[in-house]
Short mmCIF file of C-alpha atoms and ligand atoms in Angstrom, two decimals:
data_model
loop_
_atom_site.label_atom_id
_atom_site.label_comp_id
_atom_site.label_asym_id
_atom_site.label_seq_id
_atom_site.Cartn_x
_atom_site.Cartn_y
_atom_site.Cartn_z
CA UNK A 1 -1.96 10.42 -31.68
CA UNK A 2 -3.79 8.01 -29.39
CA UNK A 3 -4.06 9.21 -25.82
CA UNK A 4 -2.16 7.21 -23.23
CA UNK A 5 -3.88 5.50 -20.32
CA UNK A 6 -3.40 5.22 -16.59
CA UNK A 7 -3.56 1.63 -15.42
CA UNK A 8 -4.08 1.24 -11.68
CA UNK A 9 -2.40 -1.41 -9.60
CA UNK A 10 -4.16 -1.62 -6.26
CA UNK A 11 -3.87 -3.67 -3.11
CA UNK A 12 -7.42 -4.88 -2.56
CA UNK A 13 -7.32 -6.21 0.97
CA UNK A 14 -5.38 -4.90 4.01
CA UNK A 15 -2.14 -3.85 2.29
CA UNK A 16 1.17 -5.72 1.92
CA UNK A 17 -0.22 -7.79 -0.92
CA UNK A 18 3.02 -7.53 -2.92
CA UNK A 19 2.36 -4.31 -4.86
CA UNK A 20 6.04 -3.30 -4.92
CA UNK A 21 7.10 -6.53 -6.56
CA UNK A 22 4.47 -6.36 -9.29
CA UNK A 23 5.01 -2.65 -10.04
CA UNK A 24 8.70 -3.43 -10.51
CA UNK A 25 7.82 -6.31 -12.86
CA UNK A 26 5.32 -4.15 -14.79
CA UNK A 27 7.50 -1.04 -15.14
CA UNK A 28 9.05 -1.99 -18.52
CA UNK A 29 5.53 -1.80 -20.03
CA UNK A 30 5.04 1.83 -18.94
CA UNK A 31 6.61 5.26 -19.45
CA UNK A 32 5.78 6.57 -15.99
CA UNK A 33 5.05 5.11 -12.53
CA UNK A 34 3.12 7.33 -10.11
CA UNK A 35 2.10 7.06 -6.47
CA UNK A 36 -1.29 8.70 -5.81
CA UNK A 37 -1.97 8.20 -2.08
CA UNK A 38 -0.36 7.46 1.24
CA UNK A 39 3.19 8.16 2.29
CA UNK A 40 5.83 6.48 4.43
CA UNK A 41 3.20 4.27 6.06
CA UNK A 42 3.70 2.14 2.94
CA UNK A 43 6.51 -0.40 2.73
CA UNK A 44 6.91 -1.91 -0.72
CA UNK A 45 9.49 -4.67 -1.03
CA UNK A 46 11.37 -5.33 -4.25
CA UNK A 47 13.85 -8.18 -4.61
CA UNK A 48 16.06 -8.86 -7.61
CA UNK A 49 19.53 -10.32 -8.08
CA UNK A 50 19.46 -11.29 -4.41
CA UNK A 51 19.19 -7.66 -3.27
CA UNK A 52 16.24 -6.32 -1.29
CA UNK A 53 14.88 -2.75 -1.26
CA UNK A 54 11.95 -1.45 0.78
CA UNK A 55 10.37 1.68 -0.71
CA UNK A 56 8.09 3.92 1.33
CA UNK A 57 7.41 7.12 -0.59
CA UNK A 58 9.31 6.55 -3.83
CA UNK A 59 7.45 4.67 -6.58
CA UNK A 60 8.59 1.11 -7.28
CA UNK A 61 9.36 1.97 -10.92
CA UNK A 62 12.58 3.66 -9.84
CA UNK A 63 14.86 0.72 -10.71
CA UNK A 64 14.21 1.07 -14.43
CA UNK A 65 16.56 3.94 -15.29
CA UNK A 66 14.62 5.13 -18.33
CA UNK A 67 11.34 5.79 -16.53
CA UNK A 68 9.85 8.87 -14.89
CA UNK A 69 8.50 8.34 -11.36
CA UNK A 70 6.00 10.70 -9.81
CA UNK A 71 4.88 11.35 -6.24
CA UNK A 72 1.39 12.71 -6.89
CA UNK A 73 -0.69 15.37 -5.17
CA UNK A 74 -2.69 12.79 -3.18
CA UNK A 75 0.43 11.70 -1.31
CA UNK A 76 1.89 12.95 1.95
CA UNK A 77 5.65 13.19 2.25
CA UNK A 78 8.08 13.33 5.17
CA UNK A 79 11.22 15.15 3.93
CA UNK A 80 13.60 13.39 6.35
CA UNK A 81 12.36 9.90 5.51
CA UNK A 82 12.25 10.77 1.83
CA UNK A 83 15.88 11.92 1.99
CA UNK A 84 16.97 8.73 3.73
CA UNK A 85 15.16 6.54 1.21
CA UNK A 86 16.43 8.47 -1.81
CA UNK A 87 20.01 8.58 -0.53
CA UNK A 88 19.99 4.81 -0.04
CA UNK A 89 19.00 4.39 -3.68
CA UNK A 90 21.61 6.92 -4.79
CA UNK A 91 24.24 5.03 -2.79
CA UNK A 92 23.18 1.84 -4.60
CA UNK A 93 23.94 3.60 -7.90
CA UNK A 94 20.51 4.81 -9.03
CA UNK A 95 20.24 8.30 -10.44
CA UNK A 96 17.01 9.87 -9.22
CA UNK A 97 17.41 13.62 -9.46
CA UNK A 98 15.93 14.25 -12.90
CA UNK A 99 13.42 11.43 -13.10
CA UNK A 100 11.72 11.57 -9.72
CA UNK A 101 9.13 14.36 -9.85
CA UNK A 102 7.27 15.52 -6.74
CA UNK A 103 3.90 17.27 -6.77
CA UNK A 104 3.92 20.78 -5.33
CA UNK A 105 0.41 19.93 -4.08
CA UNK A 106 1.45 16.91 -1.98
CA UNK A 107 1.21 17.62 1.76
CA UNK A 108 4.20 17.73 4.09
CA UNK A 109 4.38 15.53 7.17
CA UNK A 110 5.99 17.60 9.95
CA UNK A 111 7.86 16.04 12.90
CA UNK A 112 5.04 17.34 15.10
CA UNK A 113 2.49 15.44 12.97
CA UNK A 114 4.27 12.27 14.07
CA UNK A 115 4.07 13.34 17.71
CA UNK A 116 0.37 14.09 17.22
CA UNK A 117 -0.08 10.62 15.69
CA UNK A 118 1.36 9.09 18.89
CA UNK A 119 -0.65 11.43 21.13
CA UNK A 120 -3.97 10.64 19.40
CA UNK A 121 -3.23 6.92 19.53
CA UNK A 122 -2.39 7.16 23.25
CA UNK A 123 -5.63 9.08 23.89
CA UNK A 124 -7.64 6.35 22.15
CA UNK A 125 -6.27 3.74 24.57
CA UNK A 126 -7.68 0.31 23.76
CA UNK A 127 -9.41 1.71 20.68
CA UNK A 128 -6.09 2.74 19.12
CA UNK A 129 -5.84 2.09 15.37
CA UNK A 130 -2.31 0.71 15.59
CA UNK A 131 -1.03 3.25 13.07
CA UNK A 132 2.46 3.13 11.61
CA UNK A 133 3.27 6.27 13.66
CA UNK A 134 4.33 8.17 10.56
CA UNK A 135 1.96 11.11 11.07
CA UNK A 136 -0.36 10.06 8.26
CA UNK A 137 -3.70 10.72 10.00
CA UNK A 138 -2.76 14.13 11.44
CA UNK A 139 -1.36 15.27 8.06
CA UNK A 140 -4.44 14.25 6.06
CA UNK A 141 -6.68 15.74 8.80
CA UNK A 142 -4.83 19.00 8.43
CA UNK A 143 -5.24 18.83 4.64
CA UNK A 144 -9.01 18.51 5.14
CA UNK A 145 -8.96 21.31 7.73
CA UNK A 146 -7.16 23.53 5.20
CA UNK A 147 -4.29 24.28 7.56
CA UNK A 148 -1.59 22.01 6.10
CA UNK A 149 1.66 22.81 4.34
CA UNK A 150 2.33 21.57 0.84
CA UNK A 151 5.56 20.79 -0.98
CA UNK A 152 5.13 23.99 -3.03
CA UNK A 153 5.26 25.98 0.22
CA UNK A 154 8.98 25.27 0.56
CA UNK A 155 9.70 27.45 -2.47
CA UNK A 156 9.01 30.83 -0.75
CA UNK A 157 9.17 32.01 2.88
CA UNK A 158 9.17 28.51 4.24
CA UNK A 159 10.68 29.02 7.74
CA UNK A 160 7.86 31.33 8.87
CA UNK A 161 5.16 28.97 7.60
CA UNK A 162 6.84 26.03 9.26
CA UNK A 163 7.27 27.77 12.62
CA UNK A 164 3.62 28.89 12.64
CA UNK A 165 2.30 25.38 11.99
CA UNK A 166 4.71 23.81 14.47
CA UNK A 167 3.55 26.28 17.14
CA UNK A 168 -0.06 25.31 16.43
CA UNK A 169 0.81 21.65 16.88
CA UNK A 170 2.68 22.35 20.11
CA UNK A 171 -0.41 24.09 21.47
CA UNK A 172 -2.61 21.09 20.60
CA UNK A 173 -0.09 18.78 22.30
CA UNK A 174 -0.13 20.96 25.43
CA UNK A 175 -3.94 20.83 25.43
CA UNK A 176 -3.69 17.04 25.26
CA UNK A 177 -1.14 17.08 28.13
CA UNK A 178 1.22 15.26 25.78
CA UNK A 179 4.42 17.16 26.40
CA UNK A 180 7.02 14.46 26.98
CA UNK A 181 8.60 14.47 23.55
CA UNK A 182 11.77 15.79 21.99
CA UNK A 183 11.99 16.43 18.27
CA UNK A 184 15.25 18.37 18.20
CA UNK A 185 17.38 15.85 16.28
CA UNK A 186 14.45 14.78 14.16
CA UNK A 187 13.70 18.38 13.24
CA UNK A 188 17.30 18.99 12.18
CA UNK A 189 17.16 16.02 9.80
CA UNK A 190 13.73 17.12 8.63
CA UNK A 191 15.01 20.59 7.70
CA UNK A 192 17.94 18.99 5.88
CA UNK A 193 15.34 16.91 4.06
CA UNK A 194 13.58 20.11 2.94
CA UNK A 195 16.85 21.36 1.40
CA UNK A 196 17.44 17.97 -0.23
CA UNK A 197 13.95 17.97 -1.76
CA UNK A 198 14.79 21.20 -3.58
CA UNK A 199 17.21 19.17 -5.74
CA UNK A 200 14.25 17.38 -7.36
CA UNK A 201 11.77 18.66 -9.94
CA UNK A 202 8.88 20.02 -7.84
CA UNK A 203 6.07 20.39 -10.35
CA UNK A 204 2.32 20.45 -10.85
CA UNK A 205 2.26 16.75 -11.60
CA UNK A 206 -1.43 16.84 -12.60
CA UNK A 207 -0.58 19.07 -15.56
CA UNK A 208 2.50 16.99 -16.32
CA UNK A 209 0.59 13.69 -16.24
CA UNK A 210 -2.14 14.97 -18.54
CA UNK A 211 0.47 16.32 -20.96
CA UNK A 212 2.24 12.96 -20.99
CA UNK A 213 -1.07 11.17 -21.63
CA UNK A 214 -1.78 13.52 -24.53
CA UNK A 215 1.62 12.55 -25.96
CA UNK A 216 0.51 8.91 -25.89
CA UNK A 217 2.53 7.92 -22.82
CA UNK A 218 1.22 5.17 -20.56
CA UNK A 219 1.24 5.49 -16.80
CA UNK A 220 1.08 2.95 -14.01
CA UNK A 221 -0.57 4.21 -10.82
CA UNK A 222 0.97 2.36 -7.87
CA UNK A 223 -1.44 1.90 -5.01
CA UNK A 224 -0.48 1.99 -1.36
CA UNK A 225 -2.26 0.25 1.51
CA UNK A 226 -5.38 -1.66 0.39
CA UNK A 227 -9.12 -1.28 -0.16
CA UNK A 228 -10.03 -2.43 3.35
CA UNK A 229 -7.85 0.42 4.70
CA UNK A 230 -9.56 3.05 2.51
CA UNK A 231 -10.94 5.97 4.53
CA UNK A 232 -14.39 5.62 2.89
CA UNK A 233 -14.69 1.96 2.02
CA UNK A 234 -12.50 0.18 4.56
CA UNK A 235 -13.16 -1.07 8.10
CA UNK A 236 -13.57 2.46 9.53
CA UNK A 237 -12.28 3.67 11.96
CA UNK A 238 -9.53 1.04 11.67
CA UNK A 239 -8.28 2.41 8.37
CA UNK A 240 -5.65 4.73 6.97
CA UNK A 241 -6.57 8.32 6.06
CA UNK A 242 -6.60 8.37 2.27
CA UNK A 243 -8.56 6.91 -0.63
CA UNK A 244 -6.56 3.86 -1.60
CA UNK A 245 -9.09 2.84 -4.26
CA UNK A 246 -9.55 3.66 -7.96
CA UNK A 247 -11.32 6.94 -7.13
CA UNK A 248 -8.16 7.96 -5.30
CA UNK A 249 -6.17 7.49 -8.52
CA UNK A 250 -8.23 10.26 -10.16
CA UNK A 251 -8.06 12.72 -7.27
CA UNK A 252 -4.52 11.77 -6.25
CA UNK A 253 -3.04 12.27 -9.71
CA UNK A 254 -5.40 14.86 -11.22
CA UNK A 255 -6.87 12.81 -14.05
CA UNK A 256 -10.40 12.18 -15.31
CA UNK A 257 -11.98 8.72 -14.95
CA UNK A 258 -11.93 8.30 -18.75
CA UNK A 259 -8.13 8.13 -18.53
CA UNK A 260 -8.20 4.94 -16.44
CA UNK A 261 -7.45 1.77 -18.38
CA UNK A 262 -6.93 -1.56 -16.63
CA UNK A 263 -7.50 -1.87 -12.91
CA UNK A 264 -5.29 -4.62 -11.49
CA UNK A 265 -6.34 -5.90 -8.08
CA UNK A 266 -3.62 -7.61 -6.06
CA UNK A 267 -4.30 -10.07 -3.27
CA UNK A 268 -2.48 -12.86 -1.48
CA UNK A 269 -3.53 -16.52 -1.64
CA UNK A 270 -4.38 -16.02 2.07
CA UNK A 271 -5.01 -12.91 4.21
CA UNK A 272 -2.98 -10.67 6.49
CA UNK A 273 -3.65 -7.53 8.45
CA UNK A 274 -1.29 -5.35 10.47
CA UNK A 275 -2.62 -3.04 13.16
CA UNK A 276 -5.93 -3.19 15.01
CA UNK A 277 -9.44 -3.70 13.69
CA UNK A 278 -11.86 -6.42 12.68
CA UNK A 279 -10.48 -9.38 10.76
CA UNK A 280 -13.05 -12.20 10.63
CA UNK A 281 -10.68 -14.70 9.00
CA UNK A 282 -7.93 -14.28 11.59
CA UNK A 283 -6.36 -17.54 12.82
CA UNK A 284 -5.08 -17.67 16.38
CA UNK A 285 -3.81 -21.24 16.08
CA UNK A 286 -0.78 -23.07 14.67
CA UNK A 287 -2.03 -22.60 11.12
CA UNK A 288 -1.91 -18.81 11.58
CA UNK A 289 1.61 -19.09 13.03
CA UNK A 290 2.64 -21.29 10.14
CA UNK A 291 1.35 -18.79 7.56
CA UNK A 292 3.28 -16.02 9.37
CA UNK A 293 6.49 -18.05 9.49
CA UNK A 294 6.43 -19.33 5.92
CA UNK A 295 5.14 -16.06 4.49
CA UNK A 296 7.57 -13.93 6.59
CA UNK A 297 4.57 -11.89 7.64
CA UNK A 298 6.29 -9.17 9.63
CA UNK A 299 5.74 -5.49 8.77
CA UNK A 300 8.17 -4.04 6.20
CA UNK A 301 7.96 -0.63 7.98
CA UNK A 302 7.34 -1.38 11.64
CA UNK A 303 8.50 -5.01 11.95
CA UNK A 304 5.21 -5.83 13.70
CA UNK A 305 3.70 -9.32 13.44
CA UNK A 306 1.11 -9.39 10.69
CA UNK A 307 -2.13 -11.10 11.69
CA UNK A 308 -2.77 -14.06 9.37
CA UNK A 309 -5.81 -15.96 8.13
CA UNK A 310 -7.41 -17.70 5.16
CA UNK A 311 -8.49 -15.91 2.01
CA UNK A 312 -11.62 -13.75 2.38
CA UNK A 313 -13.92 -13.85 -0.64
CA UNK A 314 -16.41 -11.43 0.98
CA UNK A 315 -13.72 -8.75 1.18
CA UNK A 316 -12.34 -9.56 -2.28
CA UNK A 317 -15.74 -9.39 -3.99
CA UNK A 318 -16.42 -6.06 -2.31
CA UNK A 319 -13.03 -4.66 -3.31
CA UNK A 320 -13.45 -5.80 -6.92
CA UNK A 321 -16.77 -3.95 -6.99
CA UNK A 322 -15.51 -0.73 -5.37
CA UNK A 323 -12.47 -0.51 -7.64
CA UNK A 324 -13.89 -1.85 -10.89
CA UNK A 325 -11.09 -4.42 -10.97
CA UNK A 326 -10.58 -5.83 -14.48
CA UNK A 327 -7.76 -8.30 -13.73
CA UNK A 328 -6.62 -10.04 -10.58
CA UNK A 329 -3.06 -10.81 -9.50
CA UNK A 330 -2.55 -13.55 -6.91
CA UNK A 331 0.58 -13.29 -4.77
CA UNK A 332 2.40 -15.63 -2.38
CA UNK A 333 0.72 -18.76 -3.72
CA UNK A 334 3.87 -20.68 -2.72
CA UNK A 335 3.21 -19.98 0.97
CA UNK A 336 0.30 -22.45 0.82
CA UNK A 337 2.55 -25.31 -0.42
CA UNK A 338 2.14 -28.34 1.83
CA UNK A 339 -1.14 -27.38 3.55
CA UNK A 340 -3.37 -30.47 3.24
CA UNK A 341 -6.52 -28.34 3.34
CA UNK A 342 -6.96 -24.76 2.23
CA UNK A 343 -9.95 -22.76 3.39
CA UNK A 344 -11.78 -19.89 1.73
CA UNK A 345 -14.17 -17.60 3.61
CA UNK A 346 -17.39 -17.50 1.59
CA UNK A 347 -19.65 -15.55 3.99
CA UNK A 348 -19.77 -13.88 7.40
CA UNK A 349 -22.13 -14.97 10.18
CA UNK A 350 -23.26 -13.13 13.34
CA UNK A 351 -26.17 -13.87 15.67
CA UNK A 352 -27.64 -16.37 13.21
CA UNK A 353 -27.47 -13.90 10.31
CA UNK A 354 -25.36 -14.79 7.31
CA UNK A 355 -24.14 -12.26 4.73
CA UNK A 356 -22.00 -12.29 1.62
CA UNK A 357 -22.05 -8.48 1.38
CA UNK A 358 -19.44 -6.51 3.31
CA UNK A 359 -21.28 -5.33 6.47
CA UNK A 360 -21.13 -1.73 7.75
CA UNK A 361 -19.62 -2.97 10.98
CA UNK A 362 -17.30 -5.96 10.58
CA UNK A 363 -16.82 -6.41 14.35
CA UNK A 364 -18.01 -9.71 15.79
CA UNK A 365 -18.67 -11.52 12.51
CA UNK A 366 -17.40 -15.09 12.12
CA UNK A 367 -16.08 -16.46 8.87
CA UNK A 368 -17.98 -19.26 7.12
CA UNK A 369 -15.52 -21.44 5.20
CA UNK A 370 -15.41 -23.77 2.28
CA UNK A 371 -12.61 -26.36 2.39
CA UNK A 372 -10.50 -27.08 -0.65
CA UNK A 373 -7.74 -29.65 -1.14
CA UNK A 374 -4.14 -28.38 -0.95
CA UNK A 375 -1.00 -29.44 -2.84
CA UNK A 376 2.39 -30.75 -1.82
CA UNK A 377 4.51 -29.54 -4.72
CA UNK A 378 7.00 -26.65 -4.50
CA UNK A 379 5.55 -23.80 -6.58
CA UNK A 380 8.60 -21.56 -6.20
CA UNK A 381 10.55 -23.27 -8.97
CA UNK A 382 7.71 -23.35 -11.46
CA UNK A 383 8.02 -21.11 -14.47
CA UNK A 384 4.80 -21.76 -16.36
CA UNK A 385 1.20 -22.53 -15.66
CA UNK A 386 1.30 -26.04 -17.12
CA UNK A 387 3.71 -27.09 -14.34
CA UNK A 388 1.11 -26.26 -11.67
CA UNK A 389 -0.36 -29.22 -9.73
CA UNK A 390 -4.00 -29.93 -10.49
CA UNK A 391 -5.25 -28.95 -7.03
CA UNK A 392 -3.57 -25.53 -7.38
CA UNK A 393 -5.16 -25.09 -10.80
CA UNK A 394 -8.49 -26.02 -9.25
CA UNK A 395 -7.93 -23.41 -6.51
CA UNK A 396 -7.31 -20.73 -9.16
CA UNK A 397 -10.38 -21.82 -11.12
CA UNK A 398 -12.51 -21.79 -7.95
CA UNK A 399 -11.41 -18.22 -7.12
CA UNK A 400 -12.01 -16.98 -10.66
CA UNK A 401 -15.51 -18.44 -10.63
CA UNK A 402 -16.36 -17.02 -7.21
CA UNK A 403 -14.89 -13.61 -7.99
CA UNK A 404 -16.06 -13.42 -11.60
CA UNK A 405 -12.75 -11.84 -12.59
CA UNK A 406 -9.74 -13.39 -14.34
CA UNK A 407 -6.53 -14.03 -12.41
CA UNK A 408 -3.96 -13.12 -15.04
CA UNK A 409 -0.76 -13.16 -13.00
CA UNK A 410 0.40 -15.59 -10.33
CA UNK A 411 3.37 -14.94 -8.08
CA UNK A 412 5.24 -17.95 -6.66
CA UNK A 413 8.11 -16.24 -4.82
CA UNK A 414 9.47 -12.81 -3.88
CA UNK A 415 11.89 -12.44 -6.79
CA UNK A 416 11.03 -10.62 -10.01
CA UNK A 417 11.60 -13.86 -11.88
CA UNK A 418 9.04 -15.81 -9.85
CA UNK A 419 6.08 -14.29 -11.69
CA UNK A 420 3.88 -16.26 -14.05
CA UNK A 421 1.76 -14.47 -16.63
CA UNK A 422 -1.12 -16.73 -17.58
CA UNK A 423 -2.18 -17.32 -21.13
CA UNK A 424 -5.52 -15.56 -21.71
P1 GDP B 1 3.39 -4.27 -0.60
O1 GDP B 1 3.31 -3.33 0.54
O2 GDP B 1 2.05 -4.58 -1.20
O3 GDP B 1 4.38 -3.85 -1.66
O4 GDP B 1 3.94 -5.65 0.01
P2 GDP B 1 5.13 -5.83 1.10
O5 GDP B 1 6.41 -5.59 0.40
O6 GDP B 1 4.85 -5.04 2.32
O7 GDP B 1 4.95 -7.34 1.50
C1 GDP B 1 5.01 -8.36 0.57
C2 GDP B 1 6.10 -9.35 1.01
O8 GDP B 1 5.95 -10.57 0.31
C3 GDP B 1 7.50 -8.88 0.69
O9 GDP B 1 8.37 -9.34 1.69
C4 GDP B 1 7.81 -9.55 -0.64
O10 GDP B 1 9.20 -9.74 -0.86
C5 GDP B 1 7.11 -10.86 -0.47
N1 GDP B 1 6.56 -11.48 -1.70
C6 GDP B 1 6.00 -10.87 -2.78
N2 GDP B 1 5.51 -11.79 -3.62
C7 GDP B 1 5.77 -13.00 -3.07
C8 GDP B 1 5.47 -14.34 -3.45
O11 GDP B 1 4.85 -14.62 -4.47
N3 GDP B 1 5.89 -15.34 -2.60
C9 GDP B 1 6.57 -15.09 -1.45
N4 GDP B 1 6.92 -16.11 -0.70
N5 GDP B 1 6.86 -13.83 -1.05
C10 GDP B 1 6.44 -12.80 -1.86
P1 IMO B 2 1.47 -0.93 2.10
O1 IMO B 2 1.43 0.13 1.02
C1 IMO B 2 -0.39 -2.62 5.68
C2 IMO B 2 -2.28 0.19 8.46
C3 IMO B 2 -1.63 0.40 9.81
C4 IMO B 2 -2.85 0.73 10.65
C5 IMO B 2 -3.70 1.57 9.69
C6 IMO B 2 -3.54 3.07 9.85
O2 IMO B 2 2.83 -1.40 2.46
O3 IMO B 2 0.52 -2.02 1.75
P2 IMO B 2 -1.60 4.80 9.26
O4 IMO B 2 -0.17 4.85 9.69
O5 IMO B 2 -1.78 4.73 7.77
O6 IMO B 2 -2.44 5.87 9.87
O7 IMO B 2 -2.16 3.42 9.88
O8 IMO B 2 -3.30 1.18 8.38
N1 IMO B 2 -1.39 0.40 7.29
C7 IMO B 2 -0.90 -0.57 6.53
N2 IMO B 2 -1.01 -1.91 6.63
N3 IMO B 2 0.27 -2.08 4.63
C8 IMO B 2 0.36 -0.75 4.49
O9 IMO B 2 0.93 -0.17 3.41
C9 IMO B 2 -0.20 0.08 5.48
N4 IMO B 2 -0.27 1.41 5.67
C10 IMO B 2 -1.01 1.60 6.77
O10 IMO B 2 -1.00 -0.78 10.27
O11 IMO B 2 -3.58 -0.43 10.96
MG1 MG B 3 3.86 -3.17 2.57
#
């Protein structure tokens, strides 16, 4: 029997590229959908039949009843938020209990990790990262420090392990003079969440995934965040705390690199970023406001304004390289409808120096643009490529030439149906 493959679907900029929508569209092609990194910092929106869901920890393949969904070992999970998310899906009529498998090796986010997240951000003052406040950094730090708790720890003697780690966190918070917090209600829900998690298959998902691949099953790895938020390759220190890139698929699921098939890189027809950190293409003018309004660029998790700007080819080229992207997927093309001129950042410039390579330190660089003509047509109603206006086709062709990678899927609206697969 031919071995199955793991295709990766990765956000390749600053997150919120539209991963949830595309995973949902792709799910019928796969047997399994697996998350490999991140946790409830993610917010993946899926819209179909006029109904909207925002998934945080649960893979976006969950709406296809026949498919297994896996939360892999590279993820971090908050039992209370997981319970809330899963119960909402159960209330909407989806049966999750047997087909949502959770890695025993995934790390647990404690309520005190969330307090630590706030305390560390407060201590950083004006250098704060602008995290989602979900305890992501403290939980991954603890994983690296070898003091964390994993999902498998809930199986035996959990209360003692929990109390010991909580006490450690409380001591750190006292040392930071960060004592004005109250987690009583939160902790109660969190402990209920632990009990609720026991209703799901808690397994060594690495072994399971490799067994499924040996049986010829195909798996879609659903990325969270984006390449520019990767702990190694992003705009450090303004990043998240996991590897959001292709390498993270291997470590976060427990597979060898020879099991990776296609690497789909998702980006928007323009750029957004939420949280602090360098963003050379950021627009502070009416155009930026217009992109935010038309694109509804407000955080799916935190409701924060997303910072908006033109497309950044320096970042995209870098991300394609780091991930080994084989196919590109362009999202939210419709948001650019009606802009007379569309700009693309082709290089960065600082102190008279121009670069097309992603610099070590992206602070203080200015974007160098190339102007392209826009289009006036409404893309949202288009159902095939031959309906596209010429200037939009030229924009696609320009990006493919600059990025040396085919754009095989174009999204023209938030609904499942507004997805155009291009003839290759
Ligand atoms: P993710 O985190 O990568 O899954 O993306 P988010 O869900 O955080 O943000 C993407 C937003 O864009 C969501 O509100 C989607 O419903 C919406 N969206 C996705 N694709 C399109 C598109 O092609 N056009 C428009 N207008 N909205 C889209
Ligand atoms: P999805 O999967 C956009 C950003 C935060 C902050 C930084 C660190 O929906 O694309 P963290 O809470 O992870 O420690 O925050 O990363 N961030 C995201 N931005 N989309 C996301 O996820 C994000 N997850 C984290 O805003 O700047
Ligand atoms: Mg999101």
